[in-house]
PDB file of C-alpha atoms in Angstrom:
ATOM      1  CA  MET E   1     -89.948 -80.682   0.924  1.00  0.00           C
ATOM      2  CA  THR E   2     -87.362 -78.805  -0.541  1.00  0.00           C
ATOM      3  CA  ALA E   3     -86.753 -78.066  -4.087  1.00  0.00           C
ATOM      4  CA  THR E   4     -83.557 -80.145  -5.832  1.00  0.00           C
ATOM      5  CA  TYR E   5     -81.377 -77.519  -7.916  1.00  0.00           C
ATOM      6  CA  PHE E   6     -79.162 -78.472 -11.095  1.00  0.00           C
ATOM      7  CA  ALA E   7     -77.041 -76.532 -12.592  1.00  0.00           C
ATOM      8  CA  TRP E   8     -78.101 -75.265 -16.514  1.00  0.00           C
ATOM      9  CA  SER E   9     -74.312 -76.687 -18.582  1.00  0.00           C
ATOM     10  CA  VAL E  10     -74.697 -78.116 -22.424  1.00  0.00           C
ATOM     11  CA  LEU E  11     -74.075 -81.711 -23.686  1.00  0.00           C
ATOM     12  CA  VAL E  12     -71.332 -80.715 -26.754  1.00  0.00           C
ATOM     13  CA  HIS E  13     -71.456 -84.665 -27.666  1.00  0.00           C
ATOM     14  CA  ASP E  14     -73.901 -87.233 -27.593  1.00  0.00           C
ATOM     15  CA  GLU E  15     -72.535 -91.135 -27.232  1.00  0.00           C
ATOM     16  CA  GLN E  16     -75.596 -91.549 -27.824  1.00  0.00           C
ATOM     17  CA  ALA E  17     -76.450 -90.431 -30.717  1.00  0.00           C
ATOM     18  CA  GLN E  18     -73.410 -90.090 -31.822  1.00  0.00           C
ATOM     19  CA  ILE E  19     -73.781 -86.615 -32.648  1.00  0.00           C
ATOM     20  CA  SER E  20     -71.565 -83.387 -32.251  1.00  0.00           C
ATOM     21  CA  TYR E  21     -72.416 -79.942 -31.892  1.00  0.00           C
ATOM     22  CA  ALA E  22     -70.795 -76.711 -32.928  1.00  0.00           C
ATOM     23  CA  SER E  23     -70.018 -74.651 -30.461  1.00  0.00           C
ATOM     24  CA  LEU E  24     -70.076 -70.914 -30.491  1.00  0.00           C
ATOM     25  CA  ASP E  25     -66.146 -68.117 -29.654  1.00  0.00           C
ATOM     26  CA  HIS E  26     -66.135 -65.263 -27.983  1.00  0.00           C
ATOM     27  CA  ILE E  27     -69.854 -62.774 -29.376  1.00  0.00           C
ATOM     28  CA  GLY E  28     -69.008 -60.336 -31.896  1.00  0.00           C
ATOM     29  CA  ASN E  29     -69.758 -56.475 -32.017  1.00  0.00           C
ATOM     30  CA  TYR E  30     -69.903 -56.026 -28.500  1.00  0.00           C
ATOM     31  CA  ASP E  31     -67.354 -54.612 -26.496  1.00  0.00           C
ATOM     32  CA  LYS E  32     -68.966 -55.561 -21.924  1.00  0.00           C
ATOM     33  CA  ALA E  33     -68.894 -59.546 -22.906  1.00  0.00           C
ATOM     34  CA  TYR E  34     -68.852 -59.711 -19.134  1.00  0.00           C
ATOM     35  CA  ARG E  35     -71.879 -58.244 -18.538  1.00  0.00           C
ATOM     36  CA  LEU E  36     -73.690 -61.461 -20.380  1.00  0.00           C
ATOM     37  CA  TYR E  37     -72.507 -63.574 -17.196  1.00  0.00           C
ATOM     38  CA  LYS E  38     -73.607 -61.117 -14.229  1.00  0.00           C
ATOM     39  CA  GLY E  39     -77.160 -61.103 -14.462  1.00  0.00           C
ATOM     40  CA  ASP E  40     -77.278 -57.318 -15.585  1.00  0.00           C
ATOM     41  CA  PRO E  41     -80.287 -56.073 -17.569  1.00  0.00           C
ATOM     42  CA  LEU E  42     -78.880 -56.495 -21.668  1.00  0.00           C
ATOM     43  CA  ARG E  43     -82.084 -55.241 -23.218  1.00  0.00           C
ATOM     44  CA  GLY E  44     -81.650 -52.317 -25.128  1.00  0.00           C
ATOM     45  CA  GLU E  45     -77.662 -52.608 -24.318  1.00  0.00           C
ATOM     46  CA  LEU E  46     -77.086 -55.559 -26.510  1.00  0.00           C
ATOM     47  CA  PRO E  47     -76.103 -54.615 -30.334  1.00  0.00           C
ATOM     48  CA  PRO E  48     -78.558 -56.093 -32.835  1.00  0.00           C
ATOM     49  CA  ASP E  49     -75.195 -56.835 -34.979  1.00  0.00           C
ATOM     50  CA  ALA E  50     -74.023 -59.337 -31.837  1.00  0.00           C
ATOM     51  CA  PHE E  51     -73.300 -62.626 -32.896  1.00  0.00           C
ATOM     52  CA  PHE E  52     -71.087 -65.574 -31.449  1.00  0.00           C
ATOM     53  CA  PRO E  53     -69.369 -66.993 -34.060  1.00  0.00           C
ATOM     54  CA  MET E  54     -69.144 -70.844 -34.846  1.00  0.00           C
ATOM     55  CA  ASP E  55     -65.819 -71.423 -32.380  1.00  0.00           C
ATOM     56  CA  PRO E  56     -62.939 -71.633 -35.064  1.00  0.00           C
ATOM     57  CA  ALA E  57     -61.064 -74.581 -33.568  1.00  0.00           C
ATOM     58  CA  HIS E  58     -63.692 -76.973 -34.215  1.00  0.00           C
ATOM     59  CA  PRO E  59     -63.849 -76.682 -37.978  1.00  0.00           C
ATOM     60  CA  LYS E  60     -66.346 -79.674 -38.675  1.00  0.00           C
ATOM     61  CA  GLU E  61     -68.619 -79.510 -36.773  1.00  0.00           C
ATOM     62  CA  ILE E  62     -71.310 -77.360 -37.814  1.00  0.00           C
ATOM     63  CA  ARG E  63     -74.836 -79.090 -36.439  1.00  0.00           C
ATOM     64  CA  LEU E  64     -76.290 -76.372 -34.027  1.00  0.00           C
ATOM     65  CA  ALA E  65     -78.318 -77.981 -31.120  1.00  0.00           C
ATOM     66  CA  ASP E  66     -81.322 -76.944 -28.927  1.00  0.00           C
ATOM     67  CA  ASN E  67     -78.844 -75.308 -26.160  1.00  0.00           C
ATOM     68  CA  VAL E  68     -75.250 -74.143 -27.825  1.00  0.00           C
ATOM     69  CA  ALA E  69     -71.413 -74.422 -25.952  1.00  0.00           C
ATOM     70  CA  ASN E  70     -69.950 -70.922 -26.164  1.00  0.00           C
ATOM     71  CA  LEU E  71     -66.841 -69.178 -25.021  1.00  0.00           C
ATOM     72  CA  HIS E  72     -69.364 -66.874 -22.335  1.00  0.00           C
ATOM     73  CA  ASN E  73     -70.934 -70.397 -20.710  1.00  0.00           C
ATOM     74  CA  SER E  74     -74.023 -68.299 -22.443  1.00  0.00           C
ATOM     75  CA  LEU E  75     -77.470 -69.614 -22.055  1.00  0.00           C
ATOM     76  CA  VAL E  76     -77.699 -69.759 -25.904  1.00  0.00           C
ATOM     77  CA  VAL E  77     -80.711 -71.475 -27.487  1.00  0.00           C
ATOM     78  CA  SER E  78     -83.160 -72.182 -30.026  1.00  0.00           C
ATOM     79  CA  ASP E  79     -86.236 -70.779 -31.117  1.00  0.00           C
ATOM     80  CA  ARG E  80     -88.197 -73.878 -29.728  1.00  0.00           C
ATOM     81  CA  LEU E  81     -86.289 -74.162 -26.475  1.00  0.00           C
ATOM     82  CA  LYS E  82     -87.410 -70.664 -25.798  1.00  0.00           C
ATOM     83  CA  ALA E  83     -90.446 -70.131 -26.720  1.00  0.00           C
ATOM     84  CA  PHE E  84     -90.720 -73.032 -23.451  1.00  0.00           C
ATOM     85  CA  MET E  85     -89.110 -71.821 -21.599  1.00  0.00           C
ATOM     86  CA  GLU E  86     -91.680 -68.442 -21.557  1.00  0.00           C
ATOM     87  CA  ALA E  87     -94.451 -70.446 -21.663  1.00  0.00           C
ATOM     88  CA  GLN E  88     -93.722 -71.233 -18.450  1.00  0.00           C
ATOM     89  CA  GLU E  89     -93.011 -68.125 -17.361  1.00  0.00           C
ATOM     90  CA  PRO E  90     -89.560 -67.967 -14.589  1.00  0.00           C
ATOM     91  CA  PRO E  91     -89.433 -64.595 -13.171  1.00  0.00           C
ATOM     92  CA  ASP E  92     -86.902 -62.046 -14.091  1.00  0.00           C
ATOM     93  CA  VAL E  93     -86.303 -63.060 -17.387  1.00  0.00           C
ATOM     94  CA  GLU E  94     -85.208 -62.099 -20.118  1.00  0.00           C
ATOM     95  CA  TYR E  95     -84.677 -63.516 -24.021  1.00  0.00           C
ATOM     96  CA  LEU E  96     -82.744 -62.012 -26.573  1.00  0.00           C
ATOM     97  CA  PRO E  97     -82.561 -62.043 -30.451  1.00  0.00           C
ATOM     98  CA  ILE E  98     -79.103 -63.335 -31.421  1.00  0.00           C
ATOM     99  CA  THR E  99     -76.980 -64.139 -34.208  1.00  0.00           C
ATOM    100  CA  ILE E 100     -75.085 -67.403 -35.012  1.00  0.00           C
ATOM    101  CA  ARG E 101     -72.336 -67.112 -37.598  1.00  0.00           C
ATOM    102  CA  ASP E 102     -71.778 -70.785 -39.331  1.00  0.00           C
ATOM    103  CA  HIS E 103     -67.369 -70.926 -40.740  1.00  0.00           C
ATOM    104  CA  LYS E 104     -68.642 -68.922 -43.273  1.00  0.00           C
ATOM    105  CA  GLY E 105     -69.506 -66.494 -41.485  1.00  0.00           C
ATOM    106  CA  ARG E 106     -73.188 -66.586 -42.878  1.00  0.00           C
ATOM    107  CA  ALA E 107     -75.933 -66.108 -40.653  1.00  0.00           C
ATOM    108  CA  VAL E 108     -77.664 -69.183 -39.852  1.00  0.00           C
ATOM    109  CA  GLU E 109     -81.584 -68.973 -40.522  1.00  0.00           C
ATOM    110  CA  ASP E 110     -82.360 -70.602 -37.299  1.00  0.00           C
ATOM    111  CA  GLY E 111     -83.607 -67.837 -35.040  1.00  0.00           C
ATOM    112  CA  TYR E 112     -81.333 -68.389 -31.649  1.00  0.00           C
ATOM    113  CA  HIS E 113     -82.327 -66.377 -28.569  1.00  0.00           C
ATOM    114  CA  LEU E 114     -79.443 -65.333 -25.111  1.00  0.00           C
ATOM    115  CA  ILE E 115     -81.793 -66.109 -21.269  1.00  0.00           C
ATOM    116  CA  ASN E 116     -80.682 -64.233 -19.546  1.00  0.00           C
ATOM    117  CA  PRO E 117     -81.960 -64.561 -15.874  1.00  0.00           C
ATOM    118  CA  LEU E 118     -81.987 -61.481 -13.888  1.00  0.00           C
ATOM    119  CA  ARG E 119     -82.527 -62.915 -10.441  1.00  0.00           C
ATOM    120  CA  VAL E 120     -78.959 -62.947  -8.815  1.00  0.00           C
ATOM    121  CA  VAL E 121     -79.834 -64.930  -4.925  1.00  0.00           C
ATOM    122  CA  ASP E 122     -77.235 -65.145  -2.475  1.00  0.00           C
ATOM    123  CA  ALA E 123     -77.998 -69.006  -2.341  1.00  0.00           C
ATOM    124  CA  ILE E 124     -74.225 -70.529  -1.319  1.00  0.00           C
ATOM    125  CA  ASP E 125     -73.677 -71.825   2.326  1.00  0.00           C
ATOM    126  CA  GLN E 126     -69.987 -70.994   2.687  1.00  0.00           C
ATOM    127  CA  GLU E 127     -68.763 -72.544   5.446  1.00  0.00           C
ATOM    128  CA  ALA E 128     -70.424 -75.857   4.345  1.00  0.00           C
ATOM    129  CA  SER E 129     -68.287 -75.537   1.388  1.00  0.00           C
ATOM    130  CA  GLU E 130     -65.148 -75.782  -0.133  1.00  0.00           C
ATOM    131  CA  ILE E 131     -64.493 -72.486  -1.201  1.00  0.00           C
ATOM    132  CA  VAL E 132     -62.304 -70.876  -3.047  1.00  0.00           C
ATOM    133  CA  TRP E 133     -61.625 -67.027  -2.930  1.00  0.00           C
ATOM    134  CA  ASN E 134     -59.952 -64.613  -5.914  1.00  0.00           C
ATOM    135  CA  ARG E 135     -57.496 -62.658  -5.115  1.00  0.00           C
ATOM    136  CA  ILE E 136     -58.259 -60.081  -6.708  1.00  0.00           C
ATOM    137  CA  ASN E 137     -62.499 -59.427  -6.470  1.00  0.00           C
ATOM    138  CA  LYS E 138     -63.224 -61.081  -2.603  1.00  0.00           C
ATOM    139  CA  ASN E 139     -66.750 -60.854  -3.798  1.00  0.00           C
ATOM    140  CA  ARG E 140     -66.379 -63.747  -6.650  1.00  0.00           C
ATOM    141  CA  ILE E 141     -65.713 -67.335  -5.882  1.00  0.00           C
ATOM    142  CA  SER E 142     -62.215 -68.176  -8.072  1.00  0.00           C
ATOM    143  CA  VAL E 143     -62.633 -72.339  -7.502  1.00  0.00           C
ATOM    144  CA  CYS E 144     -65.931 -74.107  -6.096  1.00  0.00           C
ATOM    145  CA  LYS E 145     -64.821 -77.366  -4.547  1.00  0.00           C
ATOM    146  CA  ARG E 146     -68.425 -78.596  -3.190  1.00  0.00           C
ATOM    147  CA  LEU E 147     -71.535 -76.328  -3.504  1.00  0.00           C
ATOM    148  CA  VAL E 148     -73.628 -77.001  -0.293  1.00  0.00           C
ATOM    149  CA  LEU E 149     -76.725 -74.098  -1.395  1.00  0.00           C
ATOM    150  CA  ASN E 150     -78.609 -72.660   1.591  1.00  0.00           C
ATOM    151  CA  TYR E 151     -82.249 -73.809   0.425  1.00  0.00           C
ATOM    152  CA  ASP E 152     -83.634 -70.810   2.714  1.00  0.00           C
ATOM    153  CA  ALA E 153     -81.719 -68.281   1.094  1.00  0.00           C
ATOM    154  CA  ILE E 154     -83.860 -69.328  -2.205  1.00  0.00           C
ATOM    155  CA  ASP E 155     -86.672 -67.920  -3.109  1.00  0.00           C
ATOM    156  CA  GLU E 156     -89.603 -71.143  -4.115  1.00  0.00           C
ATOM    157  CA  HIS E 157     -91.350 -69.327  -7.343  1.00  0.00           C
ATOM    158  CA  LEU E 158     -87.557 -69.269  -8.527  1.00  0.00           C
ATOM    159  CA  LEU E 159     -86.982 -71.376 -11.969  1.00  0.00           C
ATOM    160  CA  LEU E 160     -83.780 -70.815 -12.172  1.00  0.00           C
ATOM    161  CA  PHE E 161     -80.935 -67.896 -10.918  1.00  0.00           C
ATOM    162  CA  ARG E 162     -77.625 -67.685 -10.322  1.00  0.00           C
ATOM    163  CA  LEU E 163     -75.742 -66.822  -7.782  1.00  0.00           C
ATOM    164  CA  ARG E 164     -73.415 -64.494  -6.094  1.00  0.00           C
ATOM    165  CA  HIS E 165     -69.604 -64.685  -6.220  1.00  0.00           C
ATOM    166  CA  ARG E 166     -69.815 -67.123  -8.709  1.00  0.00           C
ATOM    167  CA  PRO E 167     -73.248 -65.514 -11.515  1.00  0.00           C
ATOM    168  CA  ASP E 168     -72.024 -67.495 -14.896  1.00  0.00           C
ATOM    169  CA  ALA E 169     -73.483 -70.385 -12.791  1.00  0.00           C
ATOM    170  CA  VAL E 170     -77.387 -70.838 -13.372  1.00  0.00           C
ATOM    171  CA  LEU E 171     -79.277 -72.834 -11.275  1.00  0.00           C
ATOM    172  CA  VAL E 172     -82.499 -74.402 -12.238  1.00  0.00           C
ATOM    173  CA  ARG E 173     -85.596 -76.126  -9.828  1.00  0.00           C
ATOM    174  CA  GLY E 174     -85.424 -79.843 -10.287  1.00  0.00           C
ATOM    175  CA  ASP E 175     -89.101 -79.389 -11.788  1.00  0.00           C
ATOM    176  CA  LEU E 176     -87.766 -77.918 -14.532  1.00  0.00           C
ATOM    177  CA  VAL E 177     -85.553 -80.100 -14.771  1.00  0.00           C
ATOM    178  CA  GLU E 178     -87.746 -83.186 -15.780  1.00  0.00           C
ATOM    179  CA  GLN E 179     -89.841 -80.759 -18.153  1.00  0.00           C
ATOM    180  CA  LEU E 180     -86.906 -80.012 -19.717  1.00  0.00           C
ATOM    181  CA  THR E 181     -85.210 -83.556 -20.346  1.00  0.00           C
ATOM    182  CA  THR E 182     -88.807 -85.116 -21.415  1.00  0.00           C
ATOM    183  CA  GLU E 183     -89.090 -82.745 -24.301  1.00  0.00           C
ATOM    184  CA  GLY E 184     -86.455 -83.560 -26.397  1.00  0.00           C
ATOM    185  CA  PHE E 185     -84.338 -80.795 -26.734  1.00  0.00           C
ATOM    186  CA  THR E 186     -80.886 -80.867 -27.592  1.00  0.00           C
ATOM    187  CA  GLY E 187     -77.749 -80.131 -26.204  1.00  0.00           C
ATOM    188  CA  LEU E 188     -78.899 -80.064 -22.458  1.00  0.00           C
ATOM    189  CA  LEU E 189     -77.125 -80.418 -19.020  1.00  0.00           C
ATOM    190  CA  PHE E 190     -78.662 -80.813 -16.330  1.00  0.00           C
ATOM    191  CA  VAL E 191     -75.469 -81.653 -13.681  1.00  0.00           C
ATOM    192  CA  PRO E 192     -76.543 -81.740  -9.481  1.00  0.00           C
ATOM    193  CA  VAL E 193     -75.885 -79.521  -7.529  1.00  0.00           C
ATOM    194  CA  GLN E 194     -73.700 -82.349  -5.669  1.00  0.00           C
ATOM    195  CA  GLU E 195     -71.419 -83.310  -7.861  1.00  0.00           C
ATOM    196  CA  LEU E 196     -71.317 -79.113  -9.259  1.00  0.00           C
ATOM    197  CA  LYS E 197     -67.489 -77.896  -9.549  1.00  0.00           C
ATOM    198  CA  LEU E 198     -67.107 -74.231  -9.845  1.00  0.00           C
TER     199      LEU E 198
END
């Protein structure tokens, strides 16, 4: 049976609970932000004083979810979510501590981490998908109106991975999505691949 996959996304406003969560601005003290979503190893490169400030465009939002929205579309997660993910032992994934600063510039007490999936898979069926290629970077997709996967290219043991030509998109295997959904983590949103617009 072919596994199902979802894109890891973020829920900023929980309508059911009537809660809006804080989001984060661009990373500070790190001048290679483009490496955050390429699948490059960052351990030993990301400075210990790197931080994410809360987004000043939303000064009233101060509550942090387990999964935090940010302008880099990186996976910024709480200690609890990071511990859960580690326990699943997904292959080729880094966990990097990161500081979050509140709207007053103070480091928040709760621990947060970057989850950095390192495996980049050429799993897009380019003929079946509706793709617009980037005019400058010919290896990058600018727009994908309909994403179709080539499942034969995906290692069945991979729990999460990045897509070649759009490595900022992180896909998660359906059984892991089910586990994450039942654990009650806040701020998580998973988009079925067939509904994903890149």
